Short mmCIF file of C-alpha atoms in Angstrom, two decimals:
data_model
loop_
_atom_site.label_atom_id
_atom_site.label_comp_id
_atom_site.label_asym_id
_atom_site.label_seq_id
_atom_site.Cartn_x
_atom_site.Cartn_y
_atom_site.Cartn_z
CA UNK A 183 -93.11 47.81 -6.00
CA UNK A 184 -95.30 49.42 -8.67
CA UNK A 185 -94.86 53.16 -9.23
CA UNK A 186 -97.08 55.19 -9.94
CA UNK A 187 -100.43 55.42 -11.73
CA UNK A 188 -101.62 58.83 -12.90
CA UNK A 189 -102.37 61.45 -10.26
CA UNK A 190 -105.74 60.94 -8.63
CA UNK A 191 -107.37 63.35 -6.22
CA UNK A 192 -110.11 62.52 -3.76
CA UNK A 193 -112.56 64.13 -6.14
CA UNK A 194 -111.88 61.72 -9.00
CA UNK A 195 -111.67 58.32 -7.34
CA UNK A 196 -113.68 56.25 -4.94
CA UNK A 197 -113.04 56.98 -1.24
CA UNK A 198 -110.17 54.93 0.17
CA UNK A 199 -111.34 52.53 2.87
CA UNK A 200 -108.69 52.75 5.53
CA UNK A 201 -108.89 56.25 6.94
CA UNK A 202 -112.66 56.38 6.70
CA UNK A 203 -113.27 52.65 6.83
CA UNK A 204 -111.90 52.24 10.31
CA UNK A 205 -114.53 54.64 11.62
CA UNK A 206 -118.12 53.77 12.32
CA UNK A 207 -120.59 53.34 9.50
CA UNK A 208 -122.42 56.47 10.56
CA UNK A 209 -119.29 58.62 10.39
CA UNK A 210 -118.42 57.13 7.03
CA UNK A 211 -121.85 58.07 5.71
CA UNK A 212 -121.45 61.63 6.99
CA UNK A 213 -118.02 61.87 5.38
CA UNK A 214 -119.41 60.67 2.07
CA UNK A 215 -122.18 63.26 2.25
CA UNK A 216 -119.67 66.03 2.91
CA UNK A 217 -117.62 64.93 -0.08
CA UNK A 218 -120.65 64.81 -2.32
CA UNK A 219 -121.95 68.21 -1.24
CA UNK A 220 -118.65 70.02 -0.92
CA UNK A 221 -117.00 68.61 -4.01
CA UNK A 222 -113.80 68.16 -2.03
CA UNK A 223 -110.75 68.28 -4.29
CA UNK A 224 -107.09 69.19 -4.18
CA UNK A 225 -106.37 72.36 -6.09
CA UNK A 226 -103.11 72.46 -8.02
CA UNK A 227 -100.89 75.36 -9.05
CA UNK A 228 -99.18 75.43 -12.44
CA UNK A 229 -95.57 76.64 -12.59
CA UNK A 230 -96.51 79.53 -14.88
CA UNK A 231 -99.20 80.67 -12.46
CA UNK A 232 -96.77 80.50 -9.54
CA UNK A 233 -94.25 82.61 -11.44
CA UNK A 234 -96.93 85.03 -12.57
CA UNK A 235 -98.01 85.75 -9.02
CA UNK A 236 -94.46 86.26 -7.75
CA UNK A 237 -92.49 89.44 -7.46
CA UNK A 238 -88.77 89.84 -7.40
CA UNK A 239 -85.66 89.98 -9.52
CA UNK A 240 -85.05 87.67 -12.45
CA UNK A 241 -83.91 84.27 -11.20
CA UNK A 242 -80.41 83.03 -11.89
CA UNK A 243 -78.91 81.16 -13.69
CA UNK A 244 -82.12 80.75 -15.72
CA UNK A 245 -85.40 82.65 -15.82
CA UNK A 246 -88.19 80.25 -16.79
CA UNK A 247 -90.44 83.20 -17.59
CA UNK A 248 -88.24 83.60 -20.65
CA UNK A 249 -86.54 80.24 -21.19
CA UNK A 250 -88.23 77.04 -22.35
CA UNK A 251 -87.75 75.14 -19.11
CA UNK A 252 -88.38 71.54 -18.16
CA UNK A 253 -87.65 69.68 -14.91
CA UNK A 254 -86.23 66.19 -14.79
CA UNK A 255 -87.25 64.34 -11.62
CA UNK A 256 -86.45 60.90 -10.25
CA UNK A 257 -88.50 58.99 -7.68
CA UNK A 258 -87.90 56.24 -5.14
CA UNK A 259 -84.09 56.21 -5.12
CA UNK A 260 -81.31 56.26 -4.55
CA UNK A 261 -80.48 52.84 -5.94
CA UNK A 262 -77.59 50.94 -7.41
CA UNK A 263 -77.78 52.85 -10.71
CA UNK A 264 -77.98 56.33 -9.20
CA UNK A 265 -74.19 56.92 -9.27
CA UNK A 266 -74.20 56.21 -13.01
CA UNK A 267 -77.11 58.62 -13.42
CA UNK A 268 -75.23 61.28 -11.49
CA UNK A 269 -72.24 60.78 -13.79
CA UNK A 270 -74.52 61.37 -16.80
CA UNK A 271 -76.09 64.48 -15.30
CA UNK A 272 -72.70 65.91 -14.39
CA UNK A 273 -71.26 65.24 -17.87
CA UNK A 274 -74.26 66.86 -19.54
CA UNK A 275 -74.52 69.69 -16.98
CA UNK A 276 -78.14 68.95 -16.15
CA UNK A 277 -79.67 69.57 -12.71
CA UNK A 278 -82.42 67.28 -11.48
CA UNK A 279 -84.77 66.83 -8.55
CA UNK A 280 -84.58 63.58 -6.58
CA UNK A 281 -87.60 62.51 -4.53
CA UNK A 282 -85.91 60.07 -2.18
CA UNK A 283 -87.44 57.05 -0.50
CA UNK A 284 -86.23 56.40 3.04
CA UNK A 285 -86.45 52.68 3.76
CA UNK A 286 -83.89 50.58 1.87
CA UNK A 287 -82.79 53.61 -0.13
CA UNK A 288 -81.70 56.67 1.88
CA UNK A 289 -80.64 54.39 4.70
CA UNK A 290 -78.87 51.99 2.30
CA UNK A 291 -77.04 54.56 0.13
CA UNK A 292 -76.08 57.46 2.43
CA UNK A 293 -73.03 58.40 0.37
CA UNK A 294 -75.15 58.69 -2.75
CA UNK A 295 -77.59 60.99 -0.94
CA UNK A 296 -74.66 63.20 0.06
CA UNK A 297 -73.39 63.21 -3.51
CA UNK A 298 -76.81 64.20 -4.91
CA UNK A 299 -76.84 67.22 -2.63
CA UNK A 300 -73.16 68.08 -3.12
CA UNK A 301 -73.53 68.15 -6.91
CA UNK A 302 -76.31 70.73 -6.76
CA UNK A 303 -79.40 68.64 -7.35
CA UNK A 304 -82.57 69.21 -5.37
CA UNK A 305 -83.07 66.61 -2.64
CA UNK A 306 -86.74 66.00 -1.90
CA UNK A 307 -88.99 63.66 0.11
CA UNK A 308 -90.89 60.63 -1.22
CA UNK A 309 -91.87 59.22 2.22
CA UNK A 310 -90.21 56.43 4.17
CA UNK A 311 -92.00 53.30 2.92
CA UNK A 312 -94.08 54.52 -0.08
CA UNK A 313 -97.64 54.11 1.23
CA UNK A 314 -100.71 55.68 -0.28
CA UNK A 315 -100.88 58.65 2.07
CA UNK A 316 -104.63 59.00 1.60
CA UNK A 317 -105.04 55.47 2.93
CA UNK A 318 -103.37 55.86 6.34
CA UNK A 319 -104.00 57.80 9.54
CA UNK A 320 -102.73 61.38 10.03
CA UNK A 321 -100.08 60.37 12.57
CA UNK A 322 -98.80 57.77 10.10
CA UNK A 323 -98.60 60.37 7.32
CA UNK A 324 -96.61 62.63 9.60
CA UNK A 325 -94.23 59.82 10.57
CA UNK A 326 -93.68 58.77 6.93
CA UNK A 327 -92.68 62.30 5.99
CA UNK A 328 -90.86 63.32 9.15
CA UNK A 329 -88.68 60.23 9.23
CA UNK A 330 -87.37 60.94 5.73
CA UNK A 331 -86.98 64.63 6.55
CA UNK A 332 -84.79 63.77 9.52
CA UNK A 333 -82.72 61.18 7.63
CA UNK A 334 -81.96 63.56 4.77
CA UNK A 335 -81.10 66.38 7.15
CA UNK A 336 -78.64 64.16 9.01
CA UNK A 337 -76.87 63.34 5.75
CA UNK A 338 -76.97 66.70 3.96
CA UNK A 339 -77.49 69.28 6.70
CA UNK A 340 -80.72 70.46 5.09
CA UNK A 341 -84.32 69.34 5.34
CA UNK A 342 -86.20 68.91 2.06
CA UNK A 343 -88.81 71.52 1.18
CA UNK A 344 -90.49 69.44 -1.53
CA UNK A 345 -92.27 66.10 -1.44
CA UNK A 346 -94.01 63.87 -3.95
CA UNK A 347 -96.92 61.80 -2.66
CA UNK A 348 -96.58 58.14 -3.67
CA UNK A 349 -98.70 57.38 -6.74
CA UNK A 350 -99.60 61.08 -6.79
CA UNK A 351 -102.36 60.47 -4.27
CA UNK A 352 -103.07 63.40 -1.99
CA UNK A 353 -105.94 65.07 -0.17
CA UNK A 354 -106.62 67.87 2.28
CA UNK A 355 -105.26 65.92 5.24
CA UNK A 356 -101.99 65.25 3.43
CA UNK A 357 -101.79 68.89 2.39
CA UNK A 358 -102.32 70.12 5.94
CA UNK A 359 -99.59 67.87 7.33
CA UNK A 360 -97.25 68.97 4.54
CA UNK A 361 -98.00 72.57 5.49
CA UNK A 362 -97.03 71.81 9.09
CA UNK A 363 -93.78 70.18 7.99
CA UNK A 364 -92.83 72.91 5.51
CA UNK A 365 -93.27 70.70 2.45
CA UNK A 366 -94.70 71.60 -0.94
CA UNK A 367 -96.17 68.80 -3.05
CA UNK A 368 -94.96 68.24 -6.60
CA UNK A 369 -96.80 66.15 -9.18
CA UNK A 370 -95.82 65.70 -12.83
CA UNK A 371 -96.90 66.19 -16.43
CA UNK A 372 -95.29 63.21 -18.14
CA UNK A 373 -94.20 59.76 -17.04
CA UNK A 374 -92.66 56.99 -19.11
CA UNK A 375 -94.20 54.29 -16.89
CA UNK A 376 -90.70 52.93 -16.49
CA UNK A 377 -91.93 50.79 -13.61
CA UNK A 378 -93.64 48.59 -16.23
CA UNK A 379 -90.87 48.13 -18.82
CA UNK A 380 -87.13 47.62 -19.13
CA UNK A 381 -87.14 48.87 -22.73
CA UNK A 382 -84.95 51.98 -22.67
CA UNK A 383 -85.99 53.01 -26.18
CA UNK A 384 -89.65 52.90 -25.15
CA UNK A 385 -88.93 54.92 -22.00
CA UNK A 386 -87.15 57.52 -24.11
CA UNK A 387 -89.98 57.61 -26.68
CA UNK A 388 -92.72 58.01 -24.06
CA UNK A 389 -90.83 60.77 -22.26
CA UNK A 390 -90.12 62.76 -25.40
CA UNK A 391 -93.69 62.41 -26.63
CA UNK A 392 -95.07 64.10 -23.52
CA UNK A 393 -92.38 66.74 -23.03
CA UNK A 394 -93.52 70.36 -23.16
CA UNK A 395 -92.60 73.75 -21.73
CA UNK A 396 -92.89 73.91 -17.93
CA UNK A 397 -93.10 70.13 -17.88
CA UNK A 398 -92.13 67.96 -14.95
CA UNK A 399 -90.83 64.58 -16.09
CA UNK A 400 -91.26 61.63 -13.74
CA UNK A 401 -88.74 58.79 -13.99
CA UNK A 402 -87.33 56.28 -11.50
CA UNK A 403 -83.62 55.66 -11.04
CA UNK A 404 -84.31 52.22 -9.53
CA UNK A 405 -85.43 50.38 -12.67
CA UNK A 406 -83.04 48.76 -15.12
CA UNK A 407 -84.28 50.48 -18.27
CA UNK A 408 -84.36 54.04 -16.99
CA UNK A 409 -80.80 55.29 -16.58
CA UNK A 410 -79.72 54.06 -20.05
CA UNK A 411 -82.60 56.11 -21.52
CA UNK A 412 -81.55 59.38 -19.86
CA UNK A 413 -78.72 60.48 -22.22
CA UNK A 414 -81.01 60.26 -25.25
CA UNK A 415 -83.80 62.12 -23.44
CA UNK A 416 -81.45 64.93 -22.46
CA UNK A 417 -79.83 65.24 -25.88
CA UNK A 418 -83.14 65.35 -27.76
CA UNK A 419 -84.75 67.87 -25.41
CA UNK A 420 -81.72 70.13 -25.59
CA UNK A 421 -81.93 69.86 -29.37
CA UNK A 422 -85.55 71.04 -29.11
CA UNK A 423 -84.45 74.11 -27.18
CA UNK A 424 -85.34 73.06 -23.63
CA UNK A 425 -83.39 74.21 -20.58
CA UNK A 426 -83.21 71.74 -17.71
CA UNK A 427 -83.94 73.09 -14.24
CA UNK A 428 -84.77 71.84 -10.78
CA UNK A 429 -88.35 72.17 -9.57
CA UNK A 430 -87.58 75.26 -7.42
CA UNK A 431 -85.91 76.88 -10.44
CA UNK A 432 -88.99 76.07 -12.53
CA UNK A 433 -91.16 78.00 -10.08
CA UNK A 434 -88.79 80.92 -9.48
CA UNK A 435 -89.04 83.79 -8.66
CA UNK A 436 -91.87 82.18 -6.68
CA UNK A 437 -90.91 80.16 -3.63
CA UNK A 438 -92.75 76.84 -3.23
CA UNK A 439 -95.45 77.25 -0.59
CA UNK A 440 -95.78 74.49 2.04
CA UNK A 441 -98.95 72.49 1.57
CA UNK A 442 -99.53 73.64 -2.01
CA UNK A 443 -99.72 71.09 -4.82
CA UNK A 444 -97.75 72.02 -7.95
CA UNK A 445 -98.60 70.41 -11.26
CA UNK A 446 -98.04 71.57 -14.85
#
C-alpha cells in the first residue's frame, strides 16, 4: 500500500473521476465550470496563525509561542513495530500523534491502541481502509471515518478529534463531513517517503533536512526502515533545540476546529 504523495487539493490536480464521473455528463460539465469559475480550493491554517488567533493562558507543559516546537506523527498503524516505537518514545520522553488505520491495524492490535492512549500520545483517525476520500461518495467518506472513530472509542474511551486524509487528499465535501464528525484535518510539512525505502539512514536524512519550527513530520510505523530511524531523528532534533509536542500542543492555546485543515 503506497503512502502518501504530497498534499494535493482539488485546485491543483485534475478532477477525480469517481464522485463526479458517476454522474451524468451534463452534471460533470457543470461541476467543472463551477470549479473553473470559483477557483475551489481547500484553505489551510498554519499552527502559528492558529495560536495567534487564540486567547487564553499559556499552555502547559510547553508553550509553542515561545518554544521551538515540532510534532512527530505516524500514519497507518499500529503495526508489528509500534510497540518498539513506543518503547523508544517513552525512553526519550517524546510525545507523538498516531493517525490510526482501522482495517487490519486497529482491529488487529487493540492492545497497542490502548497503550498509545495510556502513554499520553494523541490518538487520531486515518480512515478505515485508506481510500482517497475525494474519490468516493459522501456516505462512504462518513463510514470510513465513523467506523474508525467508533473502534478507537471502544478501545480508549475517547473519540479522536483529529484525522489525516489518506495521501493528503481533501476537498470541501471531506471538510464538511469532518465538521459534522468533530474532526480537524492535519497535513504535514516534511515526509521521508519511508513507504518507498527501507534505508533507515536515508529516512533520517530526509526527515532532518526538512525539519523546521512548527513542523509536522510524517512517518509510518508500518515500514521496516522507519522505527530504527526514529532515535537518530529525535536525538538530532533535540540537539538543534526542538521541543517535541503532539499536534494539539502545537496549536495550543488554540483548539483544533472541526473541518479545518491544518498545515505548516
